[in-house]
Tab-separated table of C-alpha atoms in Angstrom:
chain	number	residue	atom	x	y	z
A	107	UNK	CA	-11.598	-16.496	21.311
A	108	UNK	CA	-9.546	-19.531	20.287
A	109	UNK	CA	-8.075	-20.542	16.947
A	110	UNK	CA	-9.962	-23.825	17.279
A	111	UNK	CA	-13.327	-22.064	17.141
A	112	UNK	CA	-12.354	-20.089	14.027
A	113	UNK	CA	-11.053	-23.296	12.434
A	114	UNK	CA	-14.340	-25.068	13.179
A	115	UNK	CA	-16.412	-22.218	11.745
A	116	UNK	CA	-14.377	-21.942	8.534
A	117	UNK	CA	-13.507	-25.607	7.956
A	118	UNK	CA	-9.785	-24.850	7.989
A	119	UNK	CA	-7.125	-26.527	10.079
A	120	UNK	CA	-5.935	-24.794	13.242
A	121	UNK	CA	-2.440	-24.468	11.754
A	122	UNK	CA	-3.827	-22.756	8.633
A	123	UNK	CA	-5.868	-20.340	10.760
A	124	UNK	CA	-2.782	-19.545	12.828
A	125	UNK	CA	-0.649	-18.881	9.745
A	126	UNK	CA	-3.251	-16.636	8.107
A	127	UNK	CA	-3.872	-14.555	11.242
A	128	UNK	CA	-0.318	-14.328	12.532
A	129	UNK	CA	1.842	-14.113	9.419
A	130	UNK	CA	1.043	-11.462	6.763
A	131	UNK	CA	3.606	-13.063	4.422
A	132	UNK	CA	1.834	-16.423	4.477
A	133	UNK	CA	0.202	-17.090	1.100
A	134	UNK	CA	-2.677	-19.474	1.516
A	135	UNK	CA	-3.338	-21.429	-1.688
A	136	UNK	CA	-7.073	-20.870	-1.176
A	137	UNK	CA	-7.406	-17.063	-1.117
A	138	UNK	CA	-11.144	-17.240	-0.471
A	139	UNK	CA	-10.536	-19.413	2.581
A	140	UNK	CA	-7.894	-16.999	3.861
A	141	UNK	CA	-10.301	-14.067	3.558
A	142	UNK	CA	-13.048	-16.122	5.243
A	143	UNK	CA	-10.683	-16.784	8.160
A	144	UNK	CA	-9.829	-13.086	8.489
A	145	UNK	CA	-13.480	-12.038	8.222
A	146	UNK	CA	-14.535	-14.579	10.857
A	147	UNK	CA	-11.787	-13.348	13.182
A	148	UNK	CA	-13.018	-9.758	12.728
A	149	UNK	CA	-16.626	-10.678	13.414
A	150	UNK	CA	-15.624	-12.558	16.568
A	151	UNK	CA	-13.243	-9.781	17.727
A	152	UNK	CA	-10.420	-12.308	17.818
A	153	UNK	CA	-7.509	-11.555	20.143
A	154	UNK	CA	-4.835	-14.173	20.889
A	155	UNK	CA	-4.754	-15.610	24.385
A	156	UNK	CA	-2.040	-13.409	25.890
A	157	UNK	CA	-1.213	-15.746	28.750
A	158	UNK	CA	-0.734	-18.710	26.420
A	159	UNK	CA	1.322	-16.608	24.055
A	160	UNK	CA	3.651	-15.421	26.864
A	161	UNK	CA	4.116	-18.983	28.120
A	162	UNK	CA	5.020	-20.114	24.601
A	163	UNK	CA	7.623	-17.338	24.454
A	164	UNK	CA	9.002	-18.360	27.859
A	165	UNK	CA	7.544	-15.370	29.740
A	166	UNK	CA	5.560	-15.641	32.951
A	167	UNK	CA	4.472	-12.007	33.331
A	168	UNK	CA	3.400	-9.233	31.018
A	169	UNK	CA	5.750	-6.261	30.675
A	170	UNK	CA	2.817	-3.853	30.422
A	171	UNK	CA	-0.686	-3.826	31.751
A	172	UNK	CA	-2.624	-2.353	28.827
A	173	UNK	CA	-6.204	-2.725	27.724
A	174	UNK	CA	-7.806	-3.870	24.512
A	175	UNK	CA	-8.450	-1.154	21.926
A	176	UNK	CA	-10.894	-1.197	19.043
A	177	UNK	CA	-9.488	0.661	16.033
A	178	UNK	CA	-11.351	1.593	12.850
A	179	UNK	CA	-9.618	1.753	9.464
A	180	UNK	CA	-10.352	4.323	6.764
A	181	UNK	CA	-9.587	3.702	3.072
A	182	UNK	CA	-9.072	6.969	1.214
A	183	UNK	CA	-8.025	6.114	-2.350
A	184	UNK	CA	-10.608	3.482	-3.234
A	185	UNK	CA	-13.911	2.122	-1.958
A	186	UNK	CA	-12.604	-1.377	-1.208
A	187	UNK	CA	-9.339	-3.114	-0.397
A	188	UNK	CA	-9.665	-5.311	-3.489
A	189	UNK	CA	-9.147	-2.257	-5.710
A	190	UNK	CA	-5.736	-1.331	-4.292
A	191	UNK	CA	-3.342	-4.258	-3.832
A	192	UNK	CA	-0.738	-2.177	-1.984
A	193	UNK	CA	-3.099	-1.034	0.748
A	194	UNK	CA	-4.721	-4.456	0.841
A	195	UNK	CA	-1.325	-5.883	1.791
A	196	UNK	CA	-0.742	-3.037	4.263
A	197	UNK	CA	-4.125	-3.833	5.817
A	198	UNK	CA	-3.172	-7.513	6.269
A	199	UNK	CA	0.036	-6.417	8.005
A	200	UNK	CA	-1.918	-4.039	10.265
A	201	UNK	CA	-4.418	-6.755	11.117
A	202	UNK	CA	-1.589	-9.123	12.069
A	203	UNK	CA	-0.106	-6.416	14.298
A	204	UNK	CA	-3.509	-5.927	15.928
A	205	UNK	CA	-3.446	-9.576	16.973
A	206	UNK	CA	0.020	-9.096	18.485
A	207	UNK	CA	-0.753	-5.792	20.217
A	208	UNK	CA	-4.118	-6.616	21.817
A	209	UNK	CA	-6.224	-4.589	19.369
A	210	UNK	CA	-9.475	-5.341	17.542
A	211	UNK	CA	-10.415	-4.349	13.996
A	212	UNK	CA	-13.434	-2.043	14.165
A	213	UNK	CA	-15.191	-0.738	11.070
A	214	UNK	CA	-13.518	-0.705	7.643
A	215	UNK	CA	-14.653	2.634	6.242
A	216	UNK	CA	-14.234	4.642	3.057
A	217	UNK	CA	-14.815	8.298	2.213
A	218	UNK	CA	-18.491	7.860	1.186
A	219	UNK	CA	-19.173	6.301	4.610
A	220	UNK	CA	-18.076	9.571	6.228
A	221	UNK	CA	-19.936	11.939	3.925
A	222	UNK	CA	-23.271	11.404	5.708
A	223	UNK	CA	-22.320	12.267	9.264
A	224	UNK	CA	-22.810	15.721	10.742
A	225	UNK	CA	-20.533	15.768	13.743
A	226	UNK	CA	-21.664	12.433	15.168
A	227	UNK	CA	-20.562	8.984	14.158
A	228	UNK	CA	-23.339	6.735	12.742
A	229	UNK	CA	-21.578	3.544	13.812
A	230	UNK	CA	-20.294	1.987	17.066
A	231	UNK	CA	-17.529	4.042	18.692
A	232	UNK	CA	-13.882	3.001	18.462
A	233	UNK	CA	-10.833	4.058	20.434
A	234	UNK	CA	-8.773	5.070	17.431
A	235	UNK	CA	-8.552	5.351	13.656
A	236	UNK	CA	-5.820	4.271	11.235
A	237	UNK	CA	-6.040	5.957	7.826
A	238	UNK	CA	-4.673	4.081	4.808
A	239	UNK	CA	-3.706	6.685	2.219
A	240	UNK	CA	-3.955	10.460	2.129
A	241	UNK	CA	-6.941	11.852	3.985
A	242	UNK	CA	-8.808	14.825	2.446
A	243	UNK	CA	-7.861	17.941	4.407
A	244	UNK	CA	-11.468	18.908	5.150
A	245	UNK	CA	-12.037	15.636	7.032
A	246	UNK	CA	-9.097	15.920	9.407
A	247	UNK	CA	-10.736	18.217	11.969
A	248	UNK	CA	-14.112	16.380	12.062
A	249	UNK	CA	-12.332	13.054	12.450
A	250	UNK	CA	-10.181	14.405	15.274
A	251	UNK	CA	-13.361	15.237	17.181
A	252	UNK	CA	-14.625	11.681	16.807
A	253	UNK	CA	-11.466	9.700	17.586
A	254	UNK	CA	-9.107	10.101	20.573
A	255	UNK	CA	-6.201	8.891	18.429
A	256	UNK	CA	-5.629	9.030	14.659
A	257	UNK	CA	-2.680	7.754	12.645
A	258	UNK	CA	-2.082	7.776	8.886
A	259	UNK	CA	-0.066	5.242	6.898
A	260	UNK	CA	0.855	6.759	3.565
A	261	UNK	CA	3.423	7.090	0.835
A	262	UNK	CA	3.718	10.847	1.407
A	263	UNK	CA	4.018	13.022	4.534
A	264	UNK	CA	1.468	15.769	5.289
A	265	UNK	CA	1.186	18.685	7.698
A	266	UNK	CA	-1.938	17.291	9.329
A	267	UNK	CA	-2.308	17.220	13.091
A	268	UNK	CA	-2.033	13.457	13.469
A	269	UNK	CA	0.617	10.776	13.866
A	270	UNK	CA	2.061	9.465	10.592
A	271	UNK	CA	4.100	6.513	9.353
A	272	UNK	CA	5.295	7.232	5.814
A	273	UNK	CA	7.700	6.202	3.086
A	274	UNK	CA	8.434	9.291	0.995
A	275	UNK	CA	7.195	8.988	-2.588
A	276	UNK	CA	9.734	11.413	-4.047
A	277	UNK	CA	12.564	9.257	-2.704
A	278	UNK	CA	11.048	6.107	-4.212
A	279	UNK	CA	10.527	7.810	-7.582
A	280	UNK	CA	14.088	9.101	-7.608
A	281	UNK	CA	15.427	5.579	-7.010
A	282	UNK	CA	13.357	4.249	-9.929
A	283	UNK	CA	14.229	7.005	-12.419
A	284	UNK	CA	17.922	7.118	-11.412
A	285	UNK	CA	18.136	3.408	-12.151
A	286	UNK	CA	16.637	3.850	-15.629
A	287	UNK	CA	19.030	6.730	-16.319
A	288	UNK	CA	21.953	4.553	-15.194
A	289	UNK	CA	20.816	1.925	-17.722
A	290	UNK	CA	21.198	4.540	-20.456
A	291	UNK	CA	17.572	5.602	-20.938
A	292	UNK	CA	16.743	9.257	-21.572
A	293	UNK	CA	13.306	8.798	-23.158
A	294	UNK	CA	11.449	7.876	-19.952
A	295	UNK	CA	7.637	7.997	-19.740
A	296	UNK	CA	5.531	8.453	-16.603
A	297	UNK	CA	2.191	6.731	-15.950
A	298	UNK	CA	0.239	7.702	-12.836
A	299	UNK	CA	-1.456	10.480	-10.929
A	300	UNK	CA	-0.121	13.939	-11.768
A	301	UNK	CA	-2.217	15.961	-9.312
A	302	UNK	CA	0.235	17.001	-6.584
A	303	UNK	CA	1.528	13.428	-6.546
A	304	UNK	CA	4.975	13.151	-4.963
A	305	UNK	CA	5.968	10.292	-7.269
A	306	UNK	CA	5.320	12.490	-10.293
A	307	UNK	CA	7.286	15.308	-8.633
A	308	UNK	CA	10.174	12.912	-8.003
A	309	UNK	CA	10.054	11.793	-11.650
A	310	UNK	CA	10.318	15.196	-13.280
A	311	UNK	CA	12.728	16.647	-10.699
A	312	UNK	CA	15.064	13.710	-11.284
A	313	UNK	CA	14.956	14.209	-15.062
A	314	UNK	CA	15.564	17.945	-14.717
A	315	UNK	CA	18.479	17.414	-12.317
A	316	UNK	CA	20.122	15.262	-15.004
A	317	UNK	CA	19.265	17.830	-17.709
A	318	UNK	CA	17.010	15.342	-19.482
A	319	UNK	CA	14.144	17.131	-21.264
A	320	UNK	CA	10.594	16.529	-20.083
A	321	UNK	CA	8.514	15.243	-23.036
A	322	UNK	CA	4.843	15.874	-22.331
A	323	UNK	CA	3.668	13.177	-24.761
A	324	UNK	CA	5.379	10.727	-22.404
A	325	UNK	CA	3.270	11.759	-19.399
A	326	UNK	CA	0.035	9.774	-19.037
A	327	UNK	CA	-2.191	10.894	-16.182
A	328	UNK	CA	-4.199	8.041	-14.633
A	329	UNK	CA	-5.934	7.003	-11.410
A	330	UNK	CA	-3.279	4.305	-11.077
A	331	UNK	CA	-5.455	1.285	-11.851
A	332	UNK	CA	-4.675	-1.808	-13.908
A	333	UNK	CA	-7.132	-0.870	-16.678
A	334	UNK	CA	-5.596	2.569	-17.075
A	335	UNK	CA	-2.136	0.997	-17.226
A	336	UNK	CA	-3.366	-1.039	-20.195
A	337	UNK	CA	-4.773	2.071	-21.886
A	338	UNK	CA	-1.503	3.935	-21.320
A	339	UNK	CA	0.308	1.257	-23.330
A	340	UNK	CA	-1.854	2.003	-26.357
A	341	UNK	CA	-1.065	5.729	-26.150
A	342	UNK	CA	2.707	5.343	-25.777
A	343	UNK	CA	3.064	2.540	-28.339
A	344	UNK	CA	1.421	4.615	-31.071
A	345	UNK	CA	3.723	7.629	-30.670
A	346	UNK	CA	6.036	8.344	-33.606
A	347	UNK	CA	8.994	8.304	-31.201
A	348	UNK	CA	7.922	6.086	-28.299
A	349	UNK	CA	9.841	5.997	-25.001
A	350	UNK	CA	12.478	3.370	-24.311
A	351	UNK	CA	11.548	3.169	-20.626
A	352	UNK	CA	8.431	3.652	-18.495
A	353	UNK	CA	8.165	4.616	-14.837
A	354	UNK	CA	4.787	3.665	-13.347
A	355	UNK	CA	3.653	5.288	-10.104
A	356	UNK	CA	2.528	1.953	-8.655
A	357	UNK	CA	2.763	-1.767	-9.337
A	358	UNK	CA	-0.917	-2.165	-10.191
A	359	UNK	CA	-0.561	0.258	-13.106
A	360	UNK	CA	2.694	-1.402	-14.195
A	361	UNK	CA	1.131	-4.873	-14.204
A	362	UNK	CA	-1.695	-3.591	-16.411
A	363	UNK	CA	0.901	-2.036	-18.713
A	364	UNK	CA	2.924	-5.282	-18.925
A	365	UNK	CA	-0.226	-7.308	-19.657
A	366	UNK	CA	-1.157	-4.960	-22.506
A	367	UNK	CA	2.431	-4.982	-23.800
A	368	UNK	CA	2.360	-8.771	-24.118
A	369	UNK	CA	-0.893	-8.601	-26.099
A	370	UNK	CA	0.345	-5.715	-28.262
A	371	UNK	CA	3.563	-7.485	-29.256
A	372	UNK	CA	1.775	-10.792	-29.768
A	373	UNK	CA	-0.120	-9.492	-32.786
A	374	UNK	CA	2.837	-10.026	-35.152
A	375	UNK	CA	3.492	-6.329	-35.500
A	376	UNK	CA	6.414	-5.057	-37.512
A	377	UNK	CA	7.591	-2.748	-34.728
A	378	UNK	CA	7.857	-4.370	-31.304
A	379	UNK	CA	7.262	-2.036	-28.344
A	380	UNK	CA	9.089	-3.397	-25.306
A	381	UNK	CA	10.288	-0.568	-23.054
A	382	UNK	CA	11.991	-1.105	-19.724
A	383	UNK	CA	9.412	-0.864	-16.915
A	384	UNK	CA	10.017	0.151	-13.291
A	385	UNK	CA	7.420	0.974	-10.632
A	386	UNK	CA	6.885	1.381	-6.887
A	387	UNK	CA	5.313	-0.719	-4.071
A	388	UNK	CA	6.646	-4.298	-4.468
A	389	UNK	CA	3.280	-5.990	-4.019
A	390	UNK	CA	3.141	-9.786	-4.043
A	391	UNK	CA	2.047	-9.970	-7.694
A	392	UNK	CA	5.121	-8.021	-8.846
A	393	UNK	CA	7.236	-11.175	-8.559
A	394	UNK	CA	4.614	-13.350	-10.281
A	395	UNK	CA	3.975	-11.509	-13.570
A	396	UNK	CA	5.960	-12.114	-16.745
A	397	UNK	CA	8.351	-10.423	-17.034
A	398	UNK	CA	8.811	-10.088	-13.284
A	399	UNK	CA	8.515	-6.459	-12.283
A	400	UNK	CA	11.415	-4.278	-11.201
A	401	UNK	CA	10.031	-2.115	-8.409
A	402	UNK	CA	10.869	-0.041	-5.352
A	403	UNK	CA	10.122	-1.953	-2.161
A	404	UNK	CA	7.951	-0.118	0.377
A	405	UNK	CA	8.374	-1.700	3.858
A	406	UNK	CA	4.723	-2.553	4.518
A	407	UNK	CA	5.318	-4.840	7.511
A	408	UNK	CA	7.500	-2.295	9.289
A	409	UNK	CA	5.027	0.501	8.546
A	410	UNK	CA	2.185	-1.552	10.036
A	411	UNK	CA	4.236	-2.558	13.081
A	412	UNK	CA	5.249	1.010	13.916
A	413	UNK	CA	1.757	2.322	13.177
A	414	UNK	CA	0.070	0.014	15.690
A	415	UNK	CA	2.765	0.619	18.312
A	416	UNK	CA	2.404	4.385	17.856
A	417	UNK	CA	-1.391	4.539	18.080
A	418	UNK	CA	-1.333	2.223	21.093
A	419	UNK	CA	1.256	4.430	22.760
A	420	UNK	CA	-0.930	7.510	22.246
A	421	UNK	CA	-4.002	5.707	23.619
A	422	UNK	CA	-1.923	4.576	26.613
A	423	UNK	CA	-0.906	8.190	27.258
A	424	UNK	CA	2.684	7.616	26.214
A	425	UNK	CA	3.097	10.618	23.877
A	426	UNK	CA	1.143	13.803	23.194
A	427	UNK	CA	2.990	15.588	20.401
A	428	UNK	CA	2.291	14.510	16.823
A	429	UNK	CA	4.974	12.194	15.485
A	430	UNK	CA	6.098	11.298	11.978
A	431	UNK	CA	8.059	8.114	11.376
A	432	UNK	CA	9.657	8.040	7.931
A	433	UNK	CA	10.980	4.723	6.622
A	434	UNK	CA	13.454	4.098	3.780
A	435	UNK	CA	12.776	2.168	0.574
A	436	UNK	CA	15.009	0.189	-1.778
A	437	UNK	CA	15.037	-0.991	-5.393
A	438	UNK	CA	14.279	-4.631	-6.260
A	439	UNK	CA	15.713	-5.387	-9.719
A	440	UNK	CA	13.887	-8.007	-11.772
A	441	UNK	CA	13.320	-8.770	-15.470
A	442	UNK	CA	11.076	-5.901	-16.598
A	443	UNK	CA	13.824	-3.250	-16.510
A	444	UNK	CA	15.870	-5.097	-19.118
A	445	UNK	CA	19.576	-4.405	-19.553
A	446	UNK	CA	22.050	-1.570	-19.977
A	447	UNK	CA	21.421	-0.023	-23.406
A	448	UNK	CA	24.676	1.879	-23.914
């Protein structure tokens, strides 16, 4: 399947099609066109011409003689990629790696899709499965019977019998909270999931290690969506002693919080509520909001690259034990965290 055919079917230029399919960092001005290009490539089972690609790179032979694998993807947190910007960006990175590693996107599934099967798969078979997010424990064994190879990309490690590529949530949370403490904040709120969520664990363990009291009015349990970030602003702003800083478990929640904060302070109130805000993920929108969001960068491209290499290696018979690759994260300081308050 050539880029020219996809370009003809979508009305895009060949160069635009190439950028969208081969560079996850490329930001097409027409987002609908970019998604149309990706969808068309999926429907046509697009794989780059390997011989042409090797010639362009100055290679005359392939270093490995491996086949083409079809790999399904399972979304665990939400029903669609549009709901979770972090995993939407991870998915784009995975899809780009598929093109490089001779793989085809199979079905894009969610948990409800799997609730109807009874030991058999009601859709065309695939060679492997990549899980985006934490998989419910009761699905691990049934899935392992259906797929020869399974790999999970997540923010937190598990003890499941599958390959994993992770970036530890407790480490990311500690980076965020340590930074706010270094700025002089001791009244730090948390907005996010509190149900065995490693980012919440990292938040309160960091406060306790610095002997900073945990104030339960500052903890707002949410499903980590933009709307719930906006609602959390209303709760914290109305407290008699509101926090001076807020740690959000993900960027989507933080962006909702910042949007609501702008509206709240724009109503000519006597008391302005403008806490420092830090979150985790470093999605594209984090650098576009006002104020720009201070966040912990999760290496999405590297996670996708290692995930596809690992699942391919298992399918090729390269490793049999279950592996866990854990990647580091780092803080990206922008406007939303404000300045040192001491």
